PDB file of C-alpha atoms and ligand atoms in Angstrom:
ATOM      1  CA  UNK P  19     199.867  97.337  89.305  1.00  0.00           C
ATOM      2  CA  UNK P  20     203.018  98.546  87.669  1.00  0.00           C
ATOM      3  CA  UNK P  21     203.579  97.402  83.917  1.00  0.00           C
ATOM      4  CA  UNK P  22     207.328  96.726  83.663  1.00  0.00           C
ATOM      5  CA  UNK P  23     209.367  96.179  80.748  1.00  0.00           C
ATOM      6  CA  UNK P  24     212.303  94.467  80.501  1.00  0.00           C
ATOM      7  CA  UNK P  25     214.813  94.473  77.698  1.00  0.00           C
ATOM      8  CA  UNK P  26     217.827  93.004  77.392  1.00  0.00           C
ATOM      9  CA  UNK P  27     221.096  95.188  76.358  1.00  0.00           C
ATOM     10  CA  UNK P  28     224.939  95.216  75.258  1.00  0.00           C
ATOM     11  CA  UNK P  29     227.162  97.854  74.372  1.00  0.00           C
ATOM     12  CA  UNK P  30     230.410  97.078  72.222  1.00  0.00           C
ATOM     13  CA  UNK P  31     234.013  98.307  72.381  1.00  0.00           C
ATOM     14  CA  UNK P  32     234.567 101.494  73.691  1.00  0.00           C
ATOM     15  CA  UNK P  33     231.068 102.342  74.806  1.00  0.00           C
ATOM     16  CA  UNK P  34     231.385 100.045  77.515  1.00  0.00           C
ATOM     17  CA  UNK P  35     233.855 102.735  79.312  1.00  0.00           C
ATOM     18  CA  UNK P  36     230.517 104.610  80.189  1.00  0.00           C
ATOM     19  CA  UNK P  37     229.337 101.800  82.163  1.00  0.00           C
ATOM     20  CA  UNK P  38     229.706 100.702  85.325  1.00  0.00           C
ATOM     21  CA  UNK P  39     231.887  97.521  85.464  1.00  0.00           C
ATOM     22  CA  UNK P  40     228.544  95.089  86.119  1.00  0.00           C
ATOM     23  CA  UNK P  41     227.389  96.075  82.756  1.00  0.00           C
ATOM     24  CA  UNK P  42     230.232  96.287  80.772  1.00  0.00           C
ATOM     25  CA  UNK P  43     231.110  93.584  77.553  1.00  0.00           C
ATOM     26  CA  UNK P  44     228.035  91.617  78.054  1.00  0.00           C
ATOM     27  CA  UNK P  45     224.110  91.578  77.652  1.00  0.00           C
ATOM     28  CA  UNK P  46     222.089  92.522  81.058  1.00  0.00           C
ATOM     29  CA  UNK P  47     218.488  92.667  81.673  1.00  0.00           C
ATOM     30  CA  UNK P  48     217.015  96.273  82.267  1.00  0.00           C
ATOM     31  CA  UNK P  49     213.705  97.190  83.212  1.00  0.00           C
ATOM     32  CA  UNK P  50     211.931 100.366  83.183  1.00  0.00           C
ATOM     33  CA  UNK P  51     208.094 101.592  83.255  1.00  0.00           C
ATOM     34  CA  UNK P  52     207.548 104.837  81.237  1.00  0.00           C
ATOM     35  CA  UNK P  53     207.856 104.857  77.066  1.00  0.00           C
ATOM     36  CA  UNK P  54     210.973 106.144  76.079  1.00  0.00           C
ATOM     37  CA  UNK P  55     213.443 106.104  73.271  1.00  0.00           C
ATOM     38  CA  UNK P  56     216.097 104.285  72.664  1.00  0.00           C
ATOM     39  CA  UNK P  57     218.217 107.449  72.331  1.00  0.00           C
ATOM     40  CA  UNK P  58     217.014 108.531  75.909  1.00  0.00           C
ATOM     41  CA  UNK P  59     217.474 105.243  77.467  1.00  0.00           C
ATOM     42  CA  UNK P  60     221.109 104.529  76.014  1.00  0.00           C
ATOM     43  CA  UNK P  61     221.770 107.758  77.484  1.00  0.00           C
ATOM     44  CA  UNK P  62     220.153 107.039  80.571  1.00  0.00           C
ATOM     45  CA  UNK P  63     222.772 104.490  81.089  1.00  0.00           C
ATOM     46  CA  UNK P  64     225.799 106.867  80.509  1.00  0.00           C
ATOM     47  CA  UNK P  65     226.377 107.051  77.002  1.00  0.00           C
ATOM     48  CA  UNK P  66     226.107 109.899  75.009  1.00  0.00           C
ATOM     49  CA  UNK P  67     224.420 109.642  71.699  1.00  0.00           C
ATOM     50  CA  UNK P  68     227.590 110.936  69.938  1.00  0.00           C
ATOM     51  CA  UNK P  69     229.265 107.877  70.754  1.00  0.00           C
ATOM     52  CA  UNK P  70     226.882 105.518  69.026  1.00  0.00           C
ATOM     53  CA  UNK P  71     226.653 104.743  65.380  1.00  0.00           C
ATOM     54  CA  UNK P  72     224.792 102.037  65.288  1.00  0.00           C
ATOM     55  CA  UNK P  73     221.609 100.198  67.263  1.00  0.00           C
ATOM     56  CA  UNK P  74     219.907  96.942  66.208  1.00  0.00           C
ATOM     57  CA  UNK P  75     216.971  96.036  67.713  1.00  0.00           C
ATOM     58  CA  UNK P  76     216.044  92.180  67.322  1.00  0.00           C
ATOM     59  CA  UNK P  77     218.520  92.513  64.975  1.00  0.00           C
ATOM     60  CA  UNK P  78     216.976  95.394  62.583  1.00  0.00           C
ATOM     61  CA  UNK P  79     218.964  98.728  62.756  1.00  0.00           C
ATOM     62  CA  UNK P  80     216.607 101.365  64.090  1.00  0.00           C
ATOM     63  CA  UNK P  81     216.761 105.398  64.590  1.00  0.00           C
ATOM     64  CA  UNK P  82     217.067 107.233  67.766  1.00  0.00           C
ATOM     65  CA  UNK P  83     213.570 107.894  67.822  1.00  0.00           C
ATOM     66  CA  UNK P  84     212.787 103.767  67.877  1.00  0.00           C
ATOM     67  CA  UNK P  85     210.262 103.413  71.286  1.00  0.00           C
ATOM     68  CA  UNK P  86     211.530 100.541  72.961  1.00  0.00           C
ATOM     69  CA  UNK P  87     209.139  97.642  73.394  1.00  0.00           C
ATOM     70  CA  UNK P  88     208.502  94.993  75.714  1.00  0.00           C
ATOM     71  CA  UNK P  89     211.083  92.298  75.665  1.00  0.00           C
ATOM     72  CA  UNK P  90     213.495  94.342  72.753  1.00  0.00           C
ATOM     73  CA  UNK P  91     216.900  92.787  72.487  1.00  0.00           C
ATOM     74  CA  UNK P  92     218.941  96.023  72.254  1.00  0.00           C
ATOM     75  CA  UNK P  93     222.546  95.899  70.838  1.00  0.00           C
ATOM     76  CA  UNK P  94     224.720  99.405  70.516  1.00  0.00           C
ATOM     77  CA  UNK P  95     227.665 100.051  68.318  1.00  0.00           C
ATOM     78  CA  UNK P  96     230.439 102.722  68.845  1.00  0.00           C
ATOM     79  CA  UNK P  97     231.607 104.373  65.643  1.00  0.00           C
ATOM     80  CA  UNK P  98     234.286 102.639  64.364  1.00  0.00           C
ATOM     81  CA  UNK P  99     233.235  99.177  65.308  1.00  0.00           C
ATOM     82  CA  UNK P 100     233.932  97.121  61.547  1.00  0.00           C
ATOM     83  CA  UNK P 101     231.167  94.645  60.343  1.00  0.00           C
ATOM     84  CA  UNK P 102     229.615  94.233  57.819  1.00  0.00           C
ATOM     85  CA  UNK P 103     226.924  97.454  57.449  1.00  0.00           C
ATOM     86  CA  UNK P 104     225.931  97.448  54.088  1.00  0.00           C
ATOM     87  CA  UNK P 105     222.462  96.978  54.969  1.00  0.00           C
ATOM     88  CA  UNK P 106     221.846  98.871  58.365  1.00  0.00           C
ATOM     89  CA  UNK P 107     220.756 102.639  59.205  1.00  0.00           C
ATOM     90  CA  UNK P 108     223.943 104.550  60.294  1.00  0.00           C
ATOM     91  CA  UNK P 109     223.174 106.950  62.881  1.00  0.00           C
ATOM     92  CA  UNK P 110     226.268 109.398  62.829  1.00  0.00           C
ATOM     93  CA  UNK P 111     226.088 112.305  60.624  1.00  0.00           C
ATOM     94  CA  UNK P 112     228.823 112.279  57.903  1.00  0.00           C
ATOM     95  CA  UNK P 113     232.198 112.906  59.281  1.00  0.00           C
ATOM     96  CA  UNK P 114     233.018 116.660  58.917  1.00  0.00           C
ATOM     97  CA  UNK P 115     234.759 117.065  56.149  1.00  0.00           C
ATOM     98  CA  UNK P 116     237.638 118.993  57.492  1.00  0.00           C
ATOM     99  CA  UNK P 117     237.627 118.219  61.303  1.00  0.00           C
ATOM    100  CA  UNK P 118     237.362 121.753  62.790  1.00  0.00           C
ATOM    101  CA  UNK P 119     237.039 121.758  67.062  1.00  0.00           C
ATOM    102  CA  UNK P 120     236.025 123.364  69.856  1.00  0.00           C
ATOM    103  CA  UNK P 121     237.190 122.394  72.996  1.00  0.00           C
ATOM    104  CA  UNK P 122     236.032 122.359  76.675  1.00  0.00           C
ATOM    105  CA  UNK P 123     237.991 124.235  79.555  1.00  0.00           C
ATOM    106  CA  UNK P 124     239.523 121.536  80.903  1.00  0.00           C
ATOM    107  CA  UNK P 125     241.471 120.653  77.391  1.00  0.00           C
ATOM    108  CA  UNK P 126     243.817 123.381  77.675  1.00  0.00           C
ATOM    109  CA  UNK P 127     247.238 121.275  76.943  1.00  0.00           C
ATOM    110  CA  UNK P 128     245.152 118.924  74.117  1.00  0.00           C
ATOM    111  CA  UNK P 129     244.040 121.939  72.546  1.00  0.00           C
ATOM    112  CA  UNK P 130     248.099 123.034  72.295  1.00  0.00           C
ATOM    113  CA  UNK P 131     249.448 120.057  71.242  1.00  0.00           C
ATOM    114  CA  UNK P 132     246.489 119.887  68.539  1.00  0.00           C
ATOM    115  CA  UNK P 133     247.202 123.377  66.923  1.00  0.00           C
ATOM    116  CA  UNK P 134     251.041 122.199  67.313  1.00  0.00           C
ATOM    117  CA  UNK P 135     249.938 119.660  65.467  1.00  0.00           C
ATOM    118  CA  UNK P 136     247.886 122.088  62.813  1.00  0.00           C
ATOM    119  CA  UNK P 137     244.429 121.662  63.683  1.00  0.00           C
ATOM    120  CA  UNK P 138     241.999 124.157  63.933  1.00  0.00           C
ATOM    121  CA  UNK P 139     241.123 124.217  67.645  1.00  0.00           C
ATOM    122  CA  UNK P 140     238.861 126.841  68.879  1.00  0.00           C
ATOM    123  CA  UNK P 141     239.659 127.440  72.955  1.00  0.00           C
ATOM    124  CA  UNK P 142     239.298 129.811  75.812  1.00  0.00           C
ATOM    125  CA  UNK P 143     239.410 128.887  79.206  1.00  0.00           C
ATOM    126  CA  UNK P 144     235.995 130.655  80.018  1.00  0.00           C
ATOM    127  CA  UNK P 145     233.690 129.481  77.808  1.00  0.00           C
ATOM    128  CA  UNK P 146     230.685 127.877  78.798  1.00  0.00           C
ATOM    129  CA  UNK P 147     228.102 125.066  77.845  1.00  0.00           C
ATOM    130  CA  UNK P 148     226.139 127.467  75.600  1.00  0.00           C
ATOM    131  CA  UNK P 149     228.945 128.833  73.837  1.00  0.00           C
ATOM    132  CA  UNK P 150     230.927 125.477  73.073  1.00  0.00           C
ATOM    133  CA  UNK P 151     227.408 124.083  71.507  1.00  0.00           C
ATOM    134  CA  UNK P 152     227.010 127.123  69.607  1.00  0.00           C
ATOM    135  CA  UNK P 153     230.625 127.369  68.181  1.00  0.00           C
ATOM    136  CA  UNK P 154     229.886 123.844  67.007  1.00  0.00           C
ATOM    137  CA  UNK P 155     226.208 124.032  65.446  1.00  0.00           C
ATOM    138  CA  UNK P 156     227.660 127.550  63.713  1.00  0.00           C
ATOM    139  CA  UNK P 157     231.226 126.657  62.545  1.00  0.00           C
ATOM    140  CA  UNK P 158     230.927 122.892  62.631  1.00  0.00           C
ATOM    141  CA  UNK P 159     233.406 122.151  64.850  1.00  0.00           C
ATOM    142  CA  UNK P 160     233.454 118.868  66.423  1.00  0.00           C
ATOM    143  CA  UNK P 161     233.460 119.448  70.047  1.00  0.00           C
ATOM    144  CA  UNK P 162     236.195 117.714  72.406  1.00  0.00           C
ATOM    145  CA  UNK P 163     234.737 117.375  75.803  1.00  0.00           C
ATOM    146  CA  UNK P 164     235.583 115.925  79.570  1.00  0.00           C
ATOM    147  CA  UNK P 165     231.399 116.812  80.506  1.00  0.00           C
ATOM    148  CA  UNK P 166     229.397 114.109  78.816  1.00  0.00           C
ATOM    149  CA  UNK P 167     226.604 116.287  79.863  1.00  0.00           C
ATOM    150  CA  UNK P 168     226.845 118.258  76.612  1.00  0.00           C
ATOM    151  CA  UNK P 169     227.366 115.323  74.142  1.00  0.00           C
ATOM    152  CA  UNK P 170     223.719 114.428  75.542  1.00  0.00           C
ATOM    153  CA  UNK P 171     221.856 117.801  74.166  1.00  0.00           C
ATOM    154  CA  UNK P 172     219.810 116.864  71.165  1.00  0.00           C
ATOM    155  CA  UNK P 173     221.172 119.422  68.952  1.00  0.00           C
ATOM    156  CA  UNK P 174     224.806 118.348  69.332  1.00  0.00           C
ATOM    157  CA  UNK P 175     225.715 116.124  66.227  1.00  0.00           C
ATOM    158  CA  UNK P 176     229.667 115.852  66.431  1.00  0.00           C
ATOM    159  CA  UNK P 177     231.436 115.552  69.571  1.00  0.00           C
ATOM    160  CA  UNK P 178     233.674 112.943  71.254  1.00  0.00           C
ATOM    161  CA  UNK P 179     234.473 112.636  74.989  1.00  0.00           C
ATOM    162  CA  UNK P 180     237.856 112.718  75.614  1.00  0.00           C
ATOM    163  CA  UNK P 181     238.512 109.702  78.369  1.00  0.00           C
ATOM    164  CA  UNK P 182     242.418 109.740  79.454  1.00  0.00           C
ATOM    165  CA  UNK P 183     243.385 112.929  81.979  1.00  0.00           C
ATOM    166  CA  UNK P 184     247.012 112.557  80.279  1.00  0.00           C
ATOM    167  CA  UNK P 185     247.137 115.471  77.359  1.00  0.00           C
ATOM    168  CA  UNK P 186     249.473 113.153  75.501  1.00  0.00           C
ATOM    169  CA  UNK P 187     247.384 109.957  75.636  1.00  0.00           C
ATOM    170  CA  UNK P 188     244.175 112.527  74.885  1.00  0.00           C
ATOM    171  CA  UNK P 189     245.980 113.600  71.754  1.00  0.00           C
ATOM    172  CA  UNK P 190     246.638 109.833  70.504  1.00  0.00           C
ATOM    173  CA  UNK P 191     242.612 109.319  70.949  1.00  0.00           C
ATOM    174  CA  UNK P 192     241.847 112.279  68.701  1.00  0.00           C
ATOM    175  CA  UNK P 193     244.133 111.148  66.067  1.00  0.00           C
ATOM    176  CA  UNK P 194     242.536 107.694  66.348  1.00  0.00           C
ATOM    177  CA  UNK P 195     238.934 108.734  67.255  1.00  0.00           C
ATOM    178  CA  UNK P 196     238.911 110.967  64.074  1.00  0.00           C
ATOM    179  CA  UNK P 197     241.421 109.455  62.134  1.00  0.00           C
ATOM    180  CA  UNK P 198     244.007 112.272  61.587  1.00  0.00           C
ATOM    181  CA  UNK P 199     247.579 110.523  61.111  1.00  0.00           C
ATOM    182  CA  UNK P 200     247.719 111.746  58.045  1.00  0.00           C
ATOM    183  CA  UNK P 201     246.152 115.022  58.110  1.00  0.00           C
ATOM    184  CA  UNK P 202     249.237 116.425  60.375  1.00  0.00           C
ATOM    185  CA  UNK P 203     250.559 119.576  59.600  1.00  0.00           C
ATOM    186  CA  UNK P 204     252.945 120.810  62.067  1.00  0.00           C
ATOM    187  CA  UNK P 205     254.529 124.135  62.336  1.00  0.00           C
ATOM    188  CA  UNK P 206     251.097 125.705  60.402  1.00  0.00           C
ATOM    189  CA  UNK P 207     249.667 127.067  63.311  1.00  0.00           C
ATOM    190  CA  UNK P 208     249.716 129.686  66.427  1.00  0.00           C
ATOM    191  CA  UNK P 209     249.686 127.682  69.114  1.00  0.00           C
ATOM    192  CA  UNK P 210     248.321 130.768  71.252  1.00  0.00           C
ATOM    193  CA  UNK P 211     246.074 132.205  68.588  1.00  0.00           C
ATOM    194  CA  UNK P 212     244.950 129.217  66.571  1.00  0.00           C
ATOM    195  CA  UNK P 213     245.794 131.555  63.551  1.00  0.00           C
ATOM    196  CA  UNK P 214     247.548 129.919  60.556  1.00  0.00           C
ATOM    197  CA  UNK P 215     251.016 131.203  60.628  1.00  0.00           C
ATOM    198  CA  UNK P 216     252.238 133.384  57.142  1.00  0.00           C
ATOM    199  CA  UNK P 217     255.362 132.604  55.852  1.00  0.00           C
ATOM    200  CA  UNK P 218     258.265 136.166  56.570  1.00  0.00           C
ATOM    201  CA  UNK P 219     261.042 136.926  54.976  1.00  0.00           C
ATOM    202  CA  UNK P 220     264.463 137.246  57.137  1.00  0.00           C
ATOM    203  CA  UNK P 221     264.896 140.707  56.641  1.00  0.00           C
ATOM    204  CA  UNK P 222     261.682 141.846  58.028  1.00  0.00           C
ATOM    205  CA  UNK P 223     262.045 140.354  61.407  1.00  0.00           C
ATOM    206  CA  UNK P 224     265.489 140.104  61.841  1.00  0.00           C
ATOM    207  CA  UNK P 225     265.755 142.828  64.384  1.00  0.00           C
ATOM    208  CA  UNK P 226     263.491 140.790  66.748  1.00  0.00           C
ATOM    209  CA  UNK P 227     265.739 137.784  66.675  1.00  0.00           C
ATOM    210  CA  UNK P 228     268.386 136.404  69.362  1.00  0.00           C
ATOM    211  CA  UNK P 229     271.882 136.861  67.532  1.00  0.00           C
ATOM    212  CA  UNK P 230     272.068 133.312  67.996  1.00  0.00           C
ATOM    213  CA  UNK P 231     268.292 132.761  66.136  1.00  0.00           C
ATOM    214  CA  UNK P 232     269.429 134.868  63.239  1.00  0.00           C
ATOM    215  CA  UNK P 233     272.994 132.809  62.653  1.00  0.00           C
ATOM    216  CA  UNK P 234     271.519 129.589  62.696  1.00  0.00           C
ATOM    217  CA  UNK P 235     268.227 130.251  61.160  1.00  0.00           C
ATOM    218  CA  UNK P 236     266.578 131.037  57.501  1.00  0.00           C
ATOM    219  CA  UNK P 237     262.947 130.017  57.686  1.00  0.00           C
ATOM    220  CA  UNK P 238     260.660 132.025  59.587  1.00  0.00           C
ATOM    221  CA  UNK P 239     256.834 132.632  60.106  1.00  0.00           C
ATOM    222  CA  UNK P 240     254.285 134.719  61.722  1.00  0.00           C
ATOM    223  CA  UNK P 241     251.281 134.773  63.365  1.00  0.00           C
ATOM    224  CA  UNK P 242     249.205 137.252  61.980  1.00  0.00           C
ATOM    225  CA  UNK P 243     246.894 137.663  65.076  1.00  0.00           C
ATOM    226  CA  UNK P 244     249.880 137.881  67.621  1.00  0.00           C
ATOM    227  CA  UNK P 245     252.718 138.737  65.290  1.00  0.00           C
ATOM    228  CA  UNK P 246     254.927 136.075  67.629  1.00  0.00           C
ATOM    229  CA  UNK P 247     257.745 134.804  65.349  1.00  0.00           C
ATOM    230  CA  UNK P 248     258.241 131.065  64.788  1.00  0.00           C
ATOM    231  CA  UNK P 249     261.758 129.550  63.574  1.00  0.00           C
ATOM    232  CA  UNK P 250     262.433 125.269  63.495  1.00  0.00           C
ATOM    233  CA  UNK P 251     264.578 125.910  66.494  1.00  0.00           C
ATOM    234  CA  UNK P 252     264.949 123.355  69.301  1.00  0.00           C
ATOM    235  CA  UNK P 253     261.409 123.831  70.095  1.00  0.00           C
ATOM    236  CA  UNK P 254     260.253 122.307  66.204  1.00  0.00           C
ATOM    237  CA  UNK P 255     262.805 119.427  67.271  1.00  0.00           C
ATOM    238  CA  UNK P 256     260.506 118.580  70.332  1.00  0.00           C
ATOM    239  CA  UNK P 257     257.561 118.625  68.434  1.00  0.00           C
ATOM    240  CA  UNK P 258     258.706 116.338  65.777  1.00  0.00           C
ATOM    241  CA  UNK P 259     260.056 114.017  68.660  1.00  0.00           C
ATOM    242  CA  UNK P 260     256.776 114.402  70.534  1.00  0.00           C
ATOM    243  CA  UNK P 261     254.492 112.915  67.226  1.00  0.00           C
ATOM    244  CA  UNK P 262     257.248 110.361  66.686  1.00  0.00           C
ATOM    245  CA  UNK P 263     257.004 108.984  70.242  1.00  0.00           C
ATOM    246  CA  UNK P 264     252.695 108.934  69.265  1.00  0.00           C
ATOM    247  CA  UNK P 265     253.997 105.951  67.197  1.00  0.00           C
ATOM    248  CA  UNK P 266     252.318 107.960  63.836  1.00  0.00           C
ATOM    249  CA  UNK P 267     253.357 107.043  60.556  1.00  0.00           C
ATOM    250  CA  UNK P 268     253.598 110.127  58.203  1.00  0.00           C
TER     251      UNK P 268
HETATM  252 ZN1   ZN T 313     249.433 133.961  67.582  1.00  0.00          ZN
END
């Protein structure tokens, strides 16, 4: 005879866009046979444990580790979900101090618009699995992901998977996710490079600028990696415009 065990479960907030619409924004029954872990379980069901800050168990908080019992009453927390916590086990590492990334190959245009934006964004449209979750574990960089597959490894401790396909919405859930609206820096960084850009006197680069550049203009930096000259032309104007329509305060 088979032992079953059956739990009951609910995910809050934004966890629940992991789970297929049945389970979503309510408590359901779940049943399975072999001893597991919380941590493998919730991710059994879709979510990766880089999502969750918080699990109570029969209303204790417990660790990833907890081994799920017969008849647990499981409930699962996203990060920023506000109650009071004072007394509970949070299961997210500290937020990294300053929020460094690495990015997946399908972020491409999120990984622009965040160096536009000044943050340090490490990108290349070849990397794999392995190299993503090592730029993280050895530069701590938070890693920005469409493949919940990677968020699942064990050793990843900051990551966040990205859910809208639009880079503009994408951007707006970074800001949010990590809480960057007033960390913006714009016009600080190579958008191509991810370099910080240096600060050049007219003079020097004058003979690479249109005439029309070199009447209007006064300020000017450089990437130090591409040596690509940036002025607050038209193109600064769109930028500004672009973070005004994200409905950010500064
Ligand atoms: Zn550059």
């Amino acid at each position: 005879m088979t032992n079953y065990k059956t739990i009951k479960l609910r995910f809050y907030e934004e966890l629940n866009d992991f789970l297929p619409e049945e389970k979503r924004k309510k408590r359901f029954t779940h049943q399975f046979i072999d001893r597991t872990s919380v941590k493998d379980l919730i991710e059994s069901l879709g979510v990766p444990h880089t999502e969750v800050d918080l699990i109570l168990v029969n209303g204790k908080s417990v660790g990833f580790k907890y081994l799920i019992n017969d008849g647990d009453d499981i409930s699962v927390y996203p990060v920023f979900e506000s109650f009071d916590i004072s007394e509970v086990q949070h299961l997210r590492p500290k937020p990294l101090r300053k929020p460094k990334f690495v990015a997946d190959v399908h972020l491409g245009r999120l990984t622009k618009y965040l160096r536009m934006m000044g943050f340090d964004v490490s990108y290349e449209n070849n990397f794999d699995d392995e190299e993503i979750v090592e730029l993280s574990l050895k530069e701590k960089r938070a890693i920005l992901t469409k493949d919940r597959g990677i968020l699942k490894r064990n050793n990843v401790t900051h990551g966040y998977f990205v859910r809208s396909s639009k880079a503009e919405e994408q951007v707006k859930e970074i800001l949010n996710r990590f809480n960057l609206q007033k960390e913006i820096k714009e016009f600080s960084r190579c958008i191509e490079c991810n370099e910080l850009l240096k600060p050049v006197k007219k003079e020097e680069v004058i003979n690479q600028l249109p005439p029309k550049v070199s009447r209007s203009q006064n300020e000017f930096y450089i990437c130090p990696a591409c040596n690509k000259i940036f002025w607050k032309g038209t193109h600064y104007q769109r930028m500004l415009t672009f973070i005004q329509r994200l409905g950010i305060e500064e």
